[in-house]
PDB file of C-alpha atoms and ligand atoms in Angstrom:
ATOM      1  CA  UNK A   1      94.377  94.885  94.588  1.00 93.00           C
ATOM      2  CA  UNK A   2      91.723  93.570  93.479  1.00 95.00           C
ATOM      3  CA  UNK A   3      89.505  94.058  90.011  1.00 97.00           C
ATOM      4  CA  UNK A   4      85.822  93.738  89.011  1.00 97.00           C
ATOM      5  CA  UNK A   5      84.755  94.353  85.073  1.00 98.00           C
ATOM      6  CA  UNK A   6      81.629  94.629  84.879  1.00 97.00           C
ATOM      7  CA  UNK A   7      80.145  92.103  82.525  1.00 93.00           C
ATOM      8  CA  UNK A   8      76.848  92.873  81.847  1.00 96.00           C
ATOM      9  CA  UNK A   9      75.306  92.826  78.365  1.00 97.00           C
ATOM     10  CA  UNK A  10      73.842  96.667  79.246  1.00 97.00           C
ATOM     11  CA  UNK A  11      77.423  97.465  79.934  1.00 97.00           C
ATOM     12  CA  UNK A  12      78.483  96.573  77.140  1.00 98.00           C
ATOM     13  CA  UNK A  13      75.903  98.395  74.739  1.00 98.00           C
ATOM     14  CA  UNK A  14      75.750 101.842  76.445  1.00 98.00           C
ATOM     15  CA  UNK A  15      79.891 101.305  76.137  1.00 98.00           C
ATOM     16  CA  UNK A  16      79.908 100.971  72.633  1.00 98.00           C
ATOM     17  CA  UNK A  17      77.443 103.790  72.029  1.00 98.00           C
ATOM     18  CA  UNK A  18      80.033 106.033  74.539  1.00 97.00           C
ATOM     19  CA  UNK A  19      83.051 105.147  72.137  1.00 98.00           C
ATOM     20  CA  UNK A  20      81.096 106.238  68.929  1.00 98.00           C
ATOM     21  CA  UNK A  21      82.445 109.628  68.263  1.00 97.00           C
ATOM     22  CA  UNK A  22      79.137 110.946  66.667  1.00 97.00           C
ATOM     23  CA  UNK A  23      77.873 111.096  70.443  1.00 97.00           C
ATOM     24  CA  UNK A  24      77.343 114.239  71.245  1.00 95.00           C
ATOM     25  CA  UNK A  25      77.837 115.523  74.879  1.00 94.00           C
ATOM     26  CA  UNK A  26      74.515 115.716  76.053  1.00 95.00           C
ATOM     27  CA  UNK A  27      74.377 111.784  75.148  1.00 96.00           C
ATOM     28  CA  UNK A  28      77.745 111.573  76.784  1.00 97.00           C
ATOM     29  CA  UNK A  29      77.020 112.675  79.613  1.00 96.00           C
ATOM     30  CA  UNK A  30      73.624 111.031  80.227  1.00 97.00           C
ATOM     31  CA  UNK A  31      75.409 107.600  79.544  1.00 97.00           C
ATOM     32  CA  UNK A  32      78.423 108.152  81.527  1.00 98.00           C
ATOM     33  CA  UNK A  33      75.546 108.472  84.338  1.00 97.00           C
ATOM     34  CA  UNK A  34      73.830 105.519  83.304  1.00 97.00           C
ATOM     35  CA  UNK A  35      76.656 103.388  83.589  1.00 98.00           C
ATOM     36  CA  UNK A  36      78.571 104.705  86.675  1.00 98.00           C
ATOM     37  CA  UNK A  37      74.799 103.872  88.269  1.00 97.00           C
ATOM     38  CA  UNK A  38      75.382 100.314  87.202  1.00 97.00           C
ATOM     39  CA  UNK A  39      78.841 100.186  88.178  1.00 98.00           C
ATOM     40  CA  UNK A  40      77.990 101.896  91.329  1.00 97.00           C
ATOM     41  CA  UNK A  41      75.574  98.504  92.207  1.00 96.00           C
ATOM     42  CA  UNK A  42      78.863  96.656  91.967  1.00 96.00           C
ATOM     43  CA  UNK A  43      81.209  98.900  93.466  1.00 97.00           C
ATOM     44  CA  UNK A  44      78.982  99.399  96.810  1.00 97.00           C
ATOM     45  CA  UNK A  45      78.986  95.447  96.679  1.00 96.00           C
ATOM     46  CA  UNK A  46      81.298  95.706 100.034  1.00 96.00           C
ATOM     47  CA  UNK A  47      79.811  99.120 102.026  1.00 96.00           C
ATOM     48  CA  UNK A  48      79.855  98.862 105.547  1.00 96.00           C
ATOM     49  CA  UNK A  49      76.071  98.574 106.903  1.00 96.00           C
ATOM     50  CA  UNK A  50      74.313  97.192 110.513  1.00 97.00           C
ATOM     51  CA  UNK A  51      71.276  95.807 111.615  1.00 98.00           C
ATOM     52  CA  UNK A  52      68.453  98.432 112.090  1.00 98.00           C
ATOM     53  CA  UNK A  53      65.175  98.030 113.365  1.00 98.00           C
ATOM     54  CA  UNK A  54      62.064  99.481 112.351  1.00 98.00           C
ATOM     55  CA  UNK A  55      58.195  98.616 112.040  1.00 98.00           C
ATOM     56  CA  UNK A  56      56.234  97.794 109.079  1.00 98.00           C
ATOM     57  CA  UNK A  57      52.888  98.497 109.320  1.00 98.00           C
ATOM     58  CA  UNK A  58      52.211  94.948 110.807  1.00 98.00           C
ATOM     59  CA  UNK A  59      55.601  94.237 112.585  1.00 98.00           C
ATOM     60  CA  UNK A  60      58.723  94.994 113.869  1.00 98.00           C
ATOM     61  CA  UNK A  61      61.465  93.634 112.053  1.00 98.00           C
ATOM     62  CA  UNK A  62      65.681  94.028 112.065  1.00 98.00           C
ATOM     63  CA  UNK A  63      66.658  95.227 108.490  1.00 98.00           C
ATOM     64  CA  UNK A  64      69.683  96.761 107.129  1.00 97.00           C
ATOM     65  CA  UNK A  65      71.512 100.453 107.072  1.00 96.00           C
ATOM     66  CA  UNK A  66      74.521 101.509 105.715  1.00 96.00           C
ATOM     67  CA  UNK A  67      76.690 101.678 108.713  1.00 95.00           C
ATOM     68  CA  UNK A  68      78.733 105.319 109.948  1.00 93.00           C
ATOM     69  CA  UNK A  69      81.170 106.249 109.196  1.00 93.00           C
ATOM     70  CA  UNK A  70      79.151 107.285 106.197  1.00 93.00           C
ATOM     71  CA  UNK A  71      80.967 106.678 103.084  1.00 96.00           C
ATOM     72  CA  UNK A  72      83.420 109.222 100.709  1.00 97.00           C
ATOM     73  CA  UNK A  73      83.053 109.691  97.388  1.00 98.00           C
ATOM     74  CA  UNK A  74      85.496 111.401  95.964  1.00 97.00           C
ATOM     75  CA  UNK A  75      85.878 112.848  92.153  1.00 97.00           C
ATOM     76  CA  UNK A  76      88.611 113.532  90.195  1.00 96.00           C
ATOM     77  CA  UNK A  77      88.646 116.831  88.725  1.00 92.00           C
ATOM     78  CA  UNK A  78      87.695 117.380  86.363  1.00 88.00           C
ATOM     79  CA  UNK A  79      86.391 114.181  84.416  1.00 92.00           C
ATOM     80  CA  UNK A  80      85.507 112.698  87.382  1.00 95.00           C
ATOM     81  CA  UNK A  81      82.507 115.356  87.811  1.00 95.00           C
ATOM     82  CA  UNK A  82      80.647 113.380  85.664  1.00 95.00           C
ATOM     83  CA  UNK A  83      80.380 110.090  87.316  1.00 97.00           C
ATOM     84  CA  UNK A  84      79.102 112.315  90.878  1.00 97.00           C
ATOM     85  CA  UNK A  85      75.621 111.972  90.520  1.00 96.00           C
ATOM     86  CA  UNK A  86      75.295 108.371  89.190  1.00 96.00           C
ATOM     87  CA  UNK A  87      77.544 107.433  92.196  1.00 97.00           C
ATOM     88  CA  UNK A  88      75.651 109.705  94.740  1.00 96.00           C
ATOM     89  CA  UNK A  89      72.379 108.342  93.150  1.00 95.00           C
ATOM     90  CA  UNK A  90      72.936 104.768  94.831  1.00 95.00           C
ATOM     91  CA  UNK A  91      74.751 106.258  97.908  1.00 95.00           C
ATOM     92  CA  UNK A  92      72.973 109.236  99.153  1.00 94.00           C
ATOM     93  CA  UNK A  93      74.109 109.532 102.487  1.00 93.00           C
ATOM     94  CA  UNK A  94      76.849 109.712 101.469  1.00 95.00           C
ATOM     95  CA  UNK A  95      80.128 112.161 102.115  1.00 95.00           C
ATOM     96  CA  UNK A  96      81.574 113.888  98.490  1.00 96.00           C
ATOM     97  CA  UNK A  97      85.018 115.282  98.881  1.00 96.00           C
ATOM     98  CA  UNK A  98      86.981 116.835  96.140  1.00 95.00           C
ATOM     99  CA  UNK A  99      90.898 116.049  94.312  1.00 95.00           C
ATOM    100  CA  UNK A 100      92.012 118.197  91.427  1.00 93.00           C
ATOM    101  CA  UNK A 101      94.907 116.143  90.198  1.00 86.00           C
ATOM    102  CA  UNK A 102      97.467 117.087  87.549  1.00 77.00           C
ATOM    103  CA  UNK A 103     100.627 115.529  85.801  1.00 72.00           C
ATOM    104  CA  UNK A 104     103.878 118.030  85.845  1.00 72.00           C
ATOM    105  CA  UNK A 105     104.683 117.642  82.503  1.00 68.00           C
ATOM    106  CA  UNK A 106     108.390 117.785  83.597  1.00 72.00           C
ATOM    107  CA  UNK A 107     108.480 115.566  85.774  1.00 73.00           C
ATOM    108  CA  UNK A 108     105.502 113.667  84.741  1.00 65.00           C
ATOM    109  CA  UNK A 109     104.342 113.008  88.431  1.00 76.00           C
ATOM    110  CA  UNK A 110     100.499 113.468  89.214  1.00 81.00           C
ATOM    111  CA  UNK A 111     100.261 116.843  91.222  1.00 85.00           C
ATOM    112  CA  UNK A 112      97.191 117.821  93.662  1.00 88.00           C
ATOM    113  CA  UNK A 113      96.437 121.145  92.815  1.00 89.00           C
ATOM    114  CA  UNK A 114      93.199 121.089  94.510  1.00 90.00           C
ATOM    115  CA  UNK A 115      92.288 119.270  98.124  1.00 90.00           C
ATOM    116  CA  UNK A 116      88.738 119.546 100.171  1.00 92.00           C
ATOM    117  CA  UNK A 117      88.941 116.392 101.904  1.00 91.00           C
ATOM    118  CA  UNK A 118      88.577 116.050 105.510  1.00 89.00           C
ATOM    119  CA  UNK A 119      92.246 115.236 107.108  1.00 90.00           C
ATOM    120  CA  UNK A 120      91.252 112.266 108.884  1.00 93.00           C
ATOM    121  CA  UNK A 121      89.795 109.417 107.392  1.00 95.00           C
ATOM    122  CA  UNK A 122      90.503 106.445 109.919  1.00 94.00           C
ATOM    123  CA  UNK A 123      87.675 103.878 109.024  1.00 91.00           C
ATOM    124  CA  UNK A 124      85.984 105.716 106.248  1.00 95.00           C
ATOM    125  CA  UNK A 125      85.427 103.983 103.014  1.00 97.00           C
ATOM    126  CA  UNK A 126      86.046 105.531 100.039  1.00 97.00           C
ATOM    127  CA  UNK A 127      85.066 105.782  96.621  1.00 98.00           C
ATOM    128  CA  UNK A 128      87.300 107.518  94.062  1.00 98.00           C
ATOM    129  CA  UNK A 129      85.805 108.249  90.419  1.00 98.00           C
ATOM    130  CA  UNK A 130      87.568 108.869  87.464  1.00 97.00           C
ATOM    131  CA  UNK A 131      86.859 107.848  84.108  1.00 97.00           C
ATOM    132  CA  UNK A 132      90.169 107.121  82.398  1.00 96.00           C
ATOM    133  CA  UNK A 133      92.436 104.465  84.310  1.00 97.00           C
ATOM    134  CA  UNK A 134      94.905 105.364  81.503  1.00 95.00           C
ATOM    135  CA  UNK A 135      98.481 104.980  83.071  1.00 94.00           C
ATOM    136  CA  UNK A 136      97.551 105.143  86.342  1.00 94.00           C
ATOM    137  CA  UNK A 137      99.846 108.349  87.578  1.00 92.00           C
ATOM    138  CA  UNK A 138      97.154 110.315  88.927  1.00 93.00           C
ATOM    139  CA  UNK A 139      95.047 107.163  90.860  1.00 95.00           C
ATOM    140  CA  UNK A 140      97.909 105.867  92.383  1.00 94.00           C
ATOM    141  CA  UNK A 141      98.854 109.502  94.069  1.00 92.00           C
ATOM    142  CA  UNK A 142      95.054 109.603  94.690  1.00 94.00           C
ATOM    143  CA  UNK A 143      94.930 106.311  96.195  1.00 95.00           C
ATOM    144  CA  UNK A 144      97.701 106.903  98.428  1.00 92.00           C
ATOM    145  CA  UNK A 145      96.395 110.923  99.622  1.00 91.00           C
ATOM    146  CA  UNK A 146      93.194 108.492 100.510  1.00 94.00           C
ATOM    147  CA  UNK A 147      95.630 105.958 102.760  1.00 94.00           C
ATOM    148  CA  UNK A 148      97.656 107.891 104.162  1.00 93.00           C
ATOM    149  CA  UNK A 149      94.724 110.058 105.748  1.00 94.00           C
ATOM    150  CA  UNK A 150      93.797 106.059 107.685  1.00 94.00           C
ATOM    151  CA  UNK A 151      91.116 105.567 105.247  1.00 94.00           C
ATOM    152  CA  UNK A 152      89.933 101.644 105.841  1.00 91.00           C
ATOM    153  CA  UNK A 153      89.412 100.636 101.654  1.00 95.00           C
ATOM    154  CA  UNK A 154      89.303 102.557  98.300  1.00 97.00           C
ATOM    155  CA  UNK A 155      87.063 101.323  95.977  1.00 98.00           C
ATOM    156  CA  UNK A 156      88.598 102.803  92.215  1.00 98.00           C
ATOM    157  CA  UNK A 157      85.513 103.374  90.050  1.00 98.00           C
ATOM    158  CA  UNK A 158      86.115 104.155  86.261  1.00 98.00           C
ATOM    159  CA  UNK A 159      84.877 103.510  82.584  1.00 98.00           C
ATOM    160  CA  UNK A 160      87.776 101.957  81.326  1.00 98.00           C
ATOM    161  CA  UNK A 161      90.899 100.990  81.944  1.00 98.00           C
ATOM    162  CA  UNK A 162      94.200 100.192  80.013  1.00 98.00           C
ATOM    163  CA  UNK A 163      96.168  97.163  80.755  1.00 98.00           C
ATOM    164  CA  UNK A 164      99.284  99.393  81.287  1.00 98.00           C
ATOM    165  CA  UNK A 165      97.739 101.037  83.840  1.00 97.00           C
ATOM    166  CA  UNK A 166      95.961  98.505  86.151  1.00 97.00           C
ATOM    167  CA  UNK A 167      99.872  96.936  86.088  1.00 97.00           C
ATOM    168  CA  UNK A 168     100.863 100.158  87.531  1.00 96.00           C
ATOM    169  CA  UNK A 169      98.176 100.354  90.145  1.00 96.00           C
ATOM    170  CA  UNK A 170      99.061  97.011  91.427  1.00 95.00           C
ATOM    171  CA  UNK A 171     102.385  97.208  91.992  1.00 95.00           C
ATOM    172  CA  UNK A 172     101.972 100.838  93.430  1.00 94.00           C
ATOM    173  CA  UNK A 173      99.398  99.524  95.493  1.00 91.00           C
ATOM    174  CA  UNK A 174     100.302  95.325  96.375  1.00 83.00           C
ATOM    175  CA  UNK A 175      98.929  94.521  99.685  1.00 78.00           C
ATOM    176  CA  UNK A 176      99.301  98.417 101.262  1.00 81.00           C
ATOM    177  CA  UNK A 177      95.553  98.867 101.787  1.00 81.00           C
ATOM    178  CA  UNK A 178      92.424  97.139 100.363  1.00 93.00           C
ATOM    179  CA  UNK A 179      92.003  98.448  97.287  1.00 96.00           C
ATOM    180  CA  UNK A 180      89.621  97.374  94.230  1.00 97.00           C
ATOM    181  CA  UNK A 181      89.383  98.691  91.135  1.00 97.00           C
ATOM    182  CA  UNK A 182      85.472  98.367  89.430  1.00 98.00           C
ATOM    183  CA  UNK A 183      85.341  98.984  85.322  1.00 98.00           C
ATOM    184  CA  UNK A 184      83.036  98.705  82.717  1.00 98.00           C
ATOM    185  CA  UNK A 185      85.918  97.141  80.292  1.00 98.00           C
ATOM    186  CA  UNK A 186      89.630  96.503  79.918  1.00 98.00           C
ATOM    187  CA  UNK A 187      91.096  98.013  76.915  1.00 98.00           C
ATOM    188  CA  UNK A 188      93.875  97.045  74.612  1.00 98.00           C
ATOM    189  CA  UNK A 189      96.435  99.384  75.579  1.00 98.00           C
ATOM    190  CA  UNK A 190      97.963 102.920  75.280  1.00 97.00           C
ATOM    191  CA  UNK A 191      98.881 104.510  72.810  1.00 96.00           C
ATOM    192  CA  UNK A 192     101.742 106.894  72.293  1.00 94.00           C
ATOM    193  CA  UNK A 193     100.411 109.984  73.607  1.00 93.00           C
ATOM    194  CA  UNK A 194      98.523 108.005  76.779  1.00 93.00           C
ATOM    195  CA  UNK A 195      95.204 107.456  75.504  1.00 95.00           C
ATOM    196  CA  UNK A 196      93.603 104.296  75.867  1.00 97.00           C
ATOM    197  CA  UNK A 197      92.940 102.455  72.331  1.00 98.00           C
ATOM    198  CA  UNK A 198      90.050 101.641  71.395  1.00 98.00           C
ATOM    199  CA  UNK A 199      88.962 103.934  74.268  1.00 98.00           C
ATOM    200  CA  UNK A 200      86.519 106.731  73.922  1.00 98.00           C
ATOM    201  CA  UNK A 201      88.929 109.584  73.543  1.00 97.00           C
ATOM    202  CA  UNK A 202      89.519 112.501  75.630  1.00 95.00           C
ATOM    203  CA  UNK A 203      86.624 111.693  78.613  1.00 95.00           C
ATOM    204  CA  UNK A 204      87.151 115.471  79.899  1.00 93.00           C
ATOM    205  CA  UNK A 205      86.522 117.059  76.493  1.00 93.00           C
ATOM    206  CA  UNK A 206      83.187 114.825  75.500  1.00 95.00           C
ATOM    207  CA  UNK A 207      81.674 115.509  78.942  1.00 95.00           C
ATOM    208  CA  UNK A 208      82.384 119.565  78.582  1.00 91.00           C
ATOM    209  CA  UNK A 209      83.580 120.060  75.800  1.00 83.00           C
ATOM    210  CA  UNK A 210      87.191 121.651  74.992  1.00 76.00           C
ATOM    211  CA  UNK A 211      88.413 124.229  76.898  1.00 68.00           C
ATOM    212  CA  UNK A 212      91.483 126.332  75.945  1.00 63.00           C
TER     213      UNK A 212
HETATM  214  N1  LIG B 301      92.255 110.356  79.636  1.00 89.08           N
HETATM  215  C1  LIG B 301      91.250 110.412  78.743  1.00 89.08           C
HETATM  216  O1  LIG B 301      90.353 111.252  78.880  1.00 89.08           O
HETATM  217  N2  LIG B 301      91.247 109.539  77.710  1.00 89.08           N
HETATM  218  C2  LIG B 301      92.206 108.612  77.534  1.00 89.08           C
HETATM  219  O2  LIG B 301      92.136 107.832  76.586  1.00 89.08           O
HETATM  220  C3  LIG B 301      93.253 108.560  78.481  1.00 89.08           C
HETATM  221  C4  LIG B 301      93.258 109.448  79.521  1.00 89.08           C
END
């Protein structure tokens, strides 16, 4: 597995504005966009393309497309809604499939509750968001859904990430598939009920507010 943080000083001070809890959620929202759009330049550093030819309007000339399959992106409900269009922004073309992902509080395993995701996926690449990369449960059941359906790489895109769970990702993950996980920032840690400290709180709630 592999790991990007974005270091970028813009980054860093729509981040800090996204912690603040005086941010509203129409903020929220419009800087969770802003920054999965700059994560999404990183995270599409790898996308499959191929020489394509076209004519300017003085000559011909062999350029660039992103290559077919096209490319998944794939949210996970329901936090992960908000980082769709910032991601789709950059990669038009591209395929959006849906996982609705929950932990069973009893058993504390990540549970899909919701699938609409085409069955084989030999060769695609994908691109799972989700904010939180808390303690890693519910990515690394993602993750492997994705690989198991033959997908060729999974690029993990979130906001931030605790060190507790990028340690669970990679030894879930090792050298199964090619997997890389892009953030804005590493946290400190968890704490006792799972959130990541400093963090930005409940992701879910701040994007749509609390639903009972
Ligand atoms: N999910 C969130 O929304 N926030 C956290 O801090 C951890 C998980």
């Amino acid at each position: 597995m592999r790991l990007h943080v974005a270091d970028h000083p813009l980054v860093a001070h729509k981040l800090t504005v996204l912690r603040n809890k005086e941010t509203a959620s129409p903020t929220f929202r419009l800087l969770v966009d802003e920054l999965v759009t700059l994560l999404a330049y990183e995270a599409t550093r790898e996308v499959a393309t191929e020489p394509h030819t076209i004519s300017t309007p003085v000559a011909e000339t062999i350029g660039t497309r992103i290559a077919d399959p096209r490319p998944l992106v794939v949210p996970i409900l329901r936090a992960g809604l908000g980082m769709l269009d910032g991601m789709t922004r950059l990669l038009p073309t591209a395929e959006v499939g849906f996982l609705g992902m929950q932990r069973n509080e009893e058993t504390l395993e990540a549970v899909t509750y919701a699938n609409r995701l085409p069955d084989d996926l030999t060769g695609r690449q994908c691109f799972l968001v989700d904010p939180m990369l808390a303690t890693g449960g519910t990515l690394v059941a993602a993750i492997d859904f994705l690989l198991k359906r033959g997908a060729r790489d999974v690029t993990v895109v979130c906001l931030l990430a605790a060190p507790e769970g990028l340690e669970v990702l990679e030894k879930a993950v090792g050298d199964r598939g090619d997997v890389k996980v892009v953030v804005a920032a590493v946290d400190e840690r968890l704490d006792e009920n799972a959130y990541i400290i400093p963090g930005l709180g409940d992701a879910g709630d701040r994007l749509y507010g609390v639903v009972d």
